[in-house]
Coordinates of C-alpha atoms in Angstrom, one line a residue:
M219 CA -154.1 -26.8 102.8
D220 CA -153.4 -24.7 99.7
N221 CA -151.0 -22.1 101.4
D222 CA -148.2 -19.9 100.0
E223 CA -145.6 -22.6 100.4
T224 CA -147.7 -25.3 98.5
R225 CA -148.4 -22.9 95.6
L226 CA -144.7 -22.0 95.4
F227 CA -143.9 -25.8 95.4
R228 CA -146.4 -26.4 92.6
S229 CA -145.0 -23.5 90.6
L230 CA -141.5 -24.7 90.8
L231 CA -142.6 -28.1 89.9
D232 CA -144.3 -26.7 86.7
A233 CA -141.5 -24.4 85.8
Q234 CA -138.8 -26.9 86.4
H235 CA -140.1 -30.1 85.2
G236 CA -140.3 -31.6 88.7
I237 CA -136.6 -31.0 89.5
V238 CA -135.8 -28.7 92.4
T239 CA -132.8 -27.7 94.7
T240 CA -132.7 -28.4 98.5
V241 CA -132.7 -24.5 98.9
Q242 CA -136.1 -24.4 97.0
L243 CA -137.5 -27.1 99.1
R244 CA -136.6 -25.6 102.1
A245 CA -138.4 -22.5 101.1
C246 CA -141.3 -24.5 100.3
G247 CA -141.5 -25.7 103.8
F248 CA -139.5 -29.0 103.7
T249 CA -137.2 -29.7 106.4
P250 CA -133.7 -31.3 105.8
K251 CA -134.9 -34.3 107.6
A252 CA -138.1 -34.6 105.4
I253 CA -136.1 -34.3 102.3
R254 CA -133.7 -37.0 103.5
H255 CA -136.6 -39.3 104.3
R256 CA -138.1 -39.0 100.9
V257 CA -134.7 -39.6 99.2
E258 CA -133.7 -42.6 101.4
T259 CA -137.2 -44.4 100.9
G260 CA -137.0 -44.0 97.2
Q261 CA -140.0 -41.6 96.7
W262 CA -137.5 -39.0 95.4
L263 CA -134.5 -39.3 93.6
R264 CA -131.1 -37.3 94.4
V265 CA -129.9 -36.4 90.9
F266 CA -126.9 -34.3 92.0
R267 CA -125.8 -32.8 95.3
N268 CA -128.6 -30.5 96.5
V269 CA -130.6 -31.4 93.3
I270 CA -133.7 -33.4 93.8
C271 CA -136.2 -35.1 91.5
V272 CA -139.7 -35.3 93.2
T273 CA -140.7 -38.5 91.5
N274 CA -139.2 -41.9 91.3
G275 CA -138.0 -41.4 87.9
P276 CA -137.0 -42.0 85.0
L277 CA -136.1 -38.6 83.9
N278 CA -137.0 -37.5 80.4
R279 CA -134.8 -35.2 78.4
E280 CA -136.1 -32.0 79.7
M281 CA -135.7 -33.2 83.2
E282 CA -132.1 -34.2 82.7
L283 CA -131.5 -30.7 81.2
Q284 CA -133.1 -28.9 84.1
A285 CA -131.2 -31.1 86.7
A286 CA -128.0 -30.1 85.0
L287 CA -128.6 -26.6 84.9
L288 CA -129.8 -26.4 88.4
Y289 CA -126.5 -28.3 89.5
G290 CA -124.5 -25.6 87.5
G291 CA -126.1 -22.6 89.2
G292 CA -128.2 -19.7 88.1
R293 CA -125.8 -18.4 85.4
A294 CA -125.1 -22.1 83.8
I295 CA -126.1 -22.5 80.1
L296 CA -126.4 -25.4 77.8
S297 CA -123.3 -25.5 75.6
H298 CA -121.1 -27.5 73.3
N299 CA -122.8 -30.9 72.1
T300 CA -125.8 -30.3 74.1
A301 CA -126.5 -26.8 72.6
A302 CA -125.7 -28.0 69.1
H303 CA -128.5 -30.7 69.5
Q304 CA -131.0 -28.0 70.8
W305 CA -130.1 -25.8 67.6
G306 CA -130.6 -28.9 65.3
M307 CA -126.7 -29.1 64.5
L308 CA -126.2 -32.6 65.9
R309 CA -128.3 -35.7 66.5
E310 CA -129.4 -36.1 70.1
S311 CA -127.0 -38.5 71.8
A312 CA -127.2 -40.4 75.2
G313 CA -123.9 -38.9 76.4
P314 CA -123.5 -36.3 79.3
I315 CA -124.9 -32.8 79.2
H316 CA -122.5 -30.2 78.5
L317 CA -122.8 -26.9 80.4
T318 CA -120.7 -23.7 80.5
V319 CA -120.6 -21.8 83.8
P320 CA -118.8 -18.7 85.1
R321 CA -115.1 -19.0 85.6
A322 CA -115.3 -18.8 89.4
C323 CA -118.2 -21.4 89.7
S324 CA -117.5 -24.3 92.0
A325 CA -119.6 -26.8 89.9
I326 CA -117.2 -29.6 88.4
S327 CA -118.1 -32.2 85.9
Q328 CA -120.1 -35.2 87.2
P329 CA -120.2 -38.9 86.2
P330 CA -123.6 -40.7 85.5
T331 CA -125.7 -40.9 88.7
M332 CA -126.8 -44.4 89.4
R333 CA -129.6 -45.6 91.6
H334 CA -128.7 -47.2 94.9
V335 CA -128.9 -51.1 94.7
L336 CA -130.6 -51.3 98.1
R337 CA -133.4 -48.9 97.3
R338 CA -136.4 -49.9 95.5
P339 CA -135.7 -52.5 93.0
T340 CA -136.0 -51.4 89.4
S341 CA -135.2 -52.6 85.8
L342 CA -131.5 -52.4 84.5
S343 CA -132.6 -50.0 81.8
N344 CA -133.9 -47.5 84.7
A345 CA -130.5 -48.0 86.7
C346 CA -129.2 -44.7 85.4
I347 CA -130.8 -41.6 86.9
H348 CA -128.8 -39.1 84.9
P349 CA -126.1 -39.3 82.1
G350 CA -123.8 -36.8 84.0
V351 CA -122.5 -33.4 83.2
V352 CA -119.4 -31.9 81.4
V353 CA -118.6 -28.5 83.0
H354 CA -116.7 -25.9 80.8
R355 CA -115.8 -22.4 82.1
S356 CA -115.9 -19.0 80.5
L357 CA -115.1 -15.4 81.4
A358 CA -117.5 -14.3 78.7
I359 CA -120.4 -16.1 79.7
E360 CA -122.6 -13.0 79.7
H361 CA -122.0 -12.6 76.3
I362 CA -122.2 -16.1 74.8
G363 CA -125.7 -17.1 76.0
V364 CA -129.2 -16.2 74.6
D365 CA -132.6 -16.4 76.4
T366 CA -134.1 -19.6 75.0
D367 CA -136.0 -22.2 77.0
P368 CA -133.6 -23.7 78.2
R369 CA -130.8 -21.0 78.1
R370 CA -128.1 -22.0 75.8
T371 CA -125.0 -20.6 73.9
S372 CA -125.8 -18.7 70.6
K373 CA -125.6 -20.5 67.3
E374 CA -122.2 -18.9 66.5
D375 CA -120.6 -19.6 69.8
T376 CA -122.0 -23.0 69.7
V377 CA -120.2 -23.7 66.5
L378 CA -117.0 -22.3 67.8
D379 CA -117.2 -24.3 70.9
L380 CA -117.6 -27.6 68.8
A381 CA -114.7 -26.6 66.5
V382 CA -112.1 -25.9 69.0
S383 CA -113.0 -28.9 71.1
A384 CA -112.1 -31.2 68.3
P385 CA -108.8 -33.2 68.8
T386 CA -107.4 -32.0 65.6
A387 CA -107.5 -28.9 63.5
H388 CA -108.9 -30.9 60.5
E389 CA -111.7 -32.5 62.9
G390 CA -112.3 -29.1 64.1
A391 CA -112.8 -27.6 60.5
A392 CA -115.1 -30.6 59.6
A393 CA -117.1 -29.9 62.8
F394 CA -117.2 -26.2 62.0
V395 CA -118.7 -26.8 58.6
S396 CA -121.0 -29.3 59.6
A397 CA -122.5 -27.2 62.6
M398 CA -122.7 -24.0 60.3
T399 CA -124.6 -25.8 57.3
N400 CA -126.8 -27.8 59.8
G401 CA -127.6 -24.9 61.9
R402 CA -128.0 -22.7 59.0
V403 CA -125.5 -20.0 60.5
S404 CA -124.6 -17.2 58.1
V405 CA -121.2 -16.7 56.8
S406 CA -121.3 -13.0 57.9
A407 CA -122.5 -13.6 61.4
M408 CA -119.9 -16.0 62.0
R409 CA -117.0 -13.8 60.7
R410 CA -118.2 -11.1 63.1
K411 CA -118.3 -13.7 65.9
I412 CA -114.8 -14.7 65.2
E413 CA -113.6 -11.1 65.2
L414 CA -115.3 -10.7 68.7
R415 CA -114.5 -13.9 70.1
R416 CA -111.0 -15.2 68.8
P417 CA -111.0 -19.1 68.7
R418 CA -108.4 -20.3 71.3
R419 CA -107.0 -22.5 68.5
Y420 CA -107.5 -23.5 64.8
K421 CA -108.1 -20.0 63.9
K422 CA -106.4 -20.1 60.5
I423 CA -108.1 -23.3 59.2
L424 CA -111.5 -22.1 60.5
L425 CA -111.3 -18.9 58.5
D426 CA -110.2 -21.0 55.5
A427 CA -113.3 -23.1 56.1
L428 CA -115.4 -19.8 56.3
T429 CA -114.1 -18.8 52.8
L430 CA -115.1 -22.3 51.3
L431 CA -118.5 -21.7 52.8
A432 CA -118.8 -18.3 51.4
G433 CA -117.8 -19.8 47.9
G434 CA -120.7 -22.2 48.1
V435 CA -119.5 -25.3 50.0
Q436 CA -122.7 -26.6 51.7
S437 CA -121.7 -29.9 53.7
V438 CA -118.7 -31.5 55.1
L439 CA -118.4 -33.9 52.2
E440 CA -117.9 -30.8 49.9
F441 CA -115.5 -29.3 52.3
R442 CA -113.6 -32.6 52.4
Y443 CA -113.4 -32.6 48.7
A444 CA -112.3 -29.2 48.3
T445 CA -109.6 -29.5 51.0
D446 CA -108.3 -33.1 50.7
V447 CA -108.8 -33.5 46.8
E448 CA -108.5 -30.1 45.2
Q449 CA -106.2 -28.1 47.5
A450 CA -103.9 -30.8 48.7
H451 CA -103.1 -31.8 45.2
G452 CA -103.1 -28.7 43.3
L453 CA -106.1 -29.2 41.2
P454 CA -108.2 -26.0 39.8
S455 CA -110.9 -24.8 42.3
G456 CA -114.1 -25.6 40.8
A457 CA -117.3 -23.4 40.7
R458 CA -119.6 -24.5 43.6
Q459 CA -123.3 -24.9 43.2
A460 CA -123.1 -23.8 39.5
P461 CA -126.8 -23.2 38.3
H462 CA -128.0 -24.8 35.2
H463 CA -131.3 -24.1 33.5
V464 CA -133.2 -27.4 32.5
G465 CA -136.6 -26.6 31.1
D466 CA -138.3 -24.3 33.5
R467 CA -136.2 -25.4 36.5
V468 CA -132.9 -24.3 37.8
L469 CA -130.7 -27.1 39.0
F470 CA -127.3 -26.7 40.8
E471 CA -124.1 -28.8 40.4
D472 CA -121.9 -29.5 43.4
V473 CA -118.7 -28.7 41.6
E474 CA -118.1 -27.7 37.9
Y475 CA -114.8 -27.0 36.2
S476 CA -114.2 -24.6 33.5
E477 CA -111.6 -26.7 32.1
G478 CA -113.6 -29.0 29.9
G479 CA -116.8 -28.6 31.8
L480 CA -116.2 -31.4 34.0
I481 CA -118.9 -31.9 36.7
V482 CA -118.3 -33.5 40.0
R483 CA -121.2 -34.5 42.0
L484 CA -120.9 -35.2 45.7
D485 CA -123.4 -37.5 47.1
G486 CA -123.6 -37.3 50.8
Q487 CA -126.6 -39.7 51.3
Q488 CA -126.3 -43.4 51.3
F489 CA -129.6 -43.9 49.1
H490 CA -131.6 -41.5 47.1
S491 CA -135.0 -42.7 48.1
A492 CA -136.9 -39.5 47.9
R493 CA -138.8 -39.3 44.6
N494 CA -138.0 -35.6 44.1
V495 CA -134.1 -36.3 44.6
R496 CA -134.1 -39.2 42.1
F497 CA -136.1 -37.0 39.7
R498 CA -133.8 -34.1 40.1
D499 CA -130.7 -36.5 39.5
R500 CA -132.2 -37.8 36.3
L501 CA -132.6 -34.3 35.0
R502 CA -129.1 -33.3 35.6
D503 CA -127.8 -36.5 34.1
N504 CA -129.7 -35.9 31.0
A505 CA -128.8 -32.4 30.8
A506 CA -125.2 -33.1 31.2
E507 CA -125.3 -35.8 28.4
L508 CA -127.2 -33.6 26.0
S509 CA -124.4 -30.9 26.6
D510 CA -121.8 -33.6 26.3
R511 CA -120.3 -32.7 29.5
P512 CA -118.3 -35.4 31.5
R513 CA -119.2 -36.1 35.1
L514 CA -117.9 -38.0 38.1
V515 CA -119.9 -38.8 41.4
Y516 CA -118.3 -39.6 44.6
G517 CA -119.7 -40.4 48.0
W518 CA -118.5 -39.9 51.5
Q519 CA -116.7 -43.2 51.4
E520 CA -114.4 -42.4 48.5
V521 CA -113.5 -38.8 49.5
S522 CA -112.8 -39.7 53.1
T523 CA -111.0 -42.9 52.7
D524 CA -109.1 -42.6 49.3
P525 CA -109.0 -38.6 48.5
C526 CA -105.8 -39.3 46.5
G527 CA -107.8 -41.9 44.1
V528 CA -110.4 -39.3 43.6
Y529 CA -107.8 -36.8 42.7
R530 CA -106.2 -39.1 40.1
E531 CA -109.5 -39.7 38.5
V532 CA -110.5 -36.0 38.5
R533 CA -107.0 -35.0 37.0
D534 CA -107.2 -37.6 34.3
V535 CA -110.6 -36.3 33.1
L536 CA -109.3 -32.8 33.2
V537 CA -106.3 -33.6 31.2
R538 CA -108.4 -35.5 28.7
E539 CA -110.5 -32.6 28.2
G540 CA -107.6 -30.2 27.6
W541 CA -106.3 -29.1 30.9
T542 CA -102.6 -28.5 31.3
D543 CA -101.6 -30.6 34.4
A544 CA -100.3 -28.4 37.0
S545 CA -101.3 -30.7 40.0
Y546 CA -99.0 -32.5 42.2
P547 CA -99.1 -35.6 44.8
C548 CA -99.8 -34.9 48.5
E549 CA -97.9 -36.2 51.4
K550 CA -100.1 -39.4 51.6
C551 CA -99.6 -39.9 47.7
C552 CA -95.9 -39.9 48.6
A553 CA -96.3 -42.1 51.5
V554 CA -98.0 -44.9 49.4
V555 CA -95.2 -44.7 46.8
R556 CA -92.6 -45.1 49.4
L557 CA -94.5 -48.0 50.9
S558 CA -95.0 -49.6 47.6
A559 CA -91.3 -49.4 46.9
A560 CA -90.3 -50.7 50.2
Q561 CA -92.7 -53.8 49.8
G562 CA -91.1 -54.3 46.2
T563 CA -87.7 -54.6 47.7

């Protein structure tokens, strides 16, 4: 019969993607014995303690997120990597779901939930019910969440969470730049957020990264070039995203030095397969050649693994074009020199 309890049960299934708590099930008329019977016979899945999936699975992503939020309690919100994926800052991963809960919440991180081998046989690919939960705690949870569906940390708070969770300051700054550019977070909004919510670590390097973003840096590759090549070796700071008029189009160069007009292009893609991108690059090449401007092109591999080699090439071209060399070797350069000297002896 279609009574109040049945209608409530249906509304919960619709709103929560088939994931319910045992408290909700009891409100819908299910006794603890009935719930236990359905779980033990494999009709339903126990995802976490007091969190039930009313099918035999597998769970899709919406169901996994809902199960994690129900486990974390009514004030839990998606955060860190999970919120970053929801905002388009990171690619989706198969790892655990990250939640932020109030400081006093009793929820703790959970490993992946696996099916019991004695219950209904299933394929190995269906053996994992849920990828698990990583629980973070916050005293300011009322101020960092936004009313999305499902609820998650704001863009600015998500960026900060990713940055301060990185193992090193340099990795934190790279995560900060990547999340801001991919999530299209404005510099002014992030600056206000840092004033209101001071990062628990890496504040100086994050503010430095914010300055570079305000100056035109638009990717992690450009950030690494600015910090590991220019700043680390005392090279002049080039103009970022310098506009150039080519016919009726305005094209932008990644880095341009006033000293001799050297152009440095930073190619963050392995291949430029898109027709419009190849066309843009041909236009820029032709314009630079007609203006007799030198140019160098680097990708992620060169900048990330050999910034000192990139520095030497940029310095040599700048000096050739008339720049008075004021650069200096970085610690990595000195370490290579010492190693070479030791091997020579």
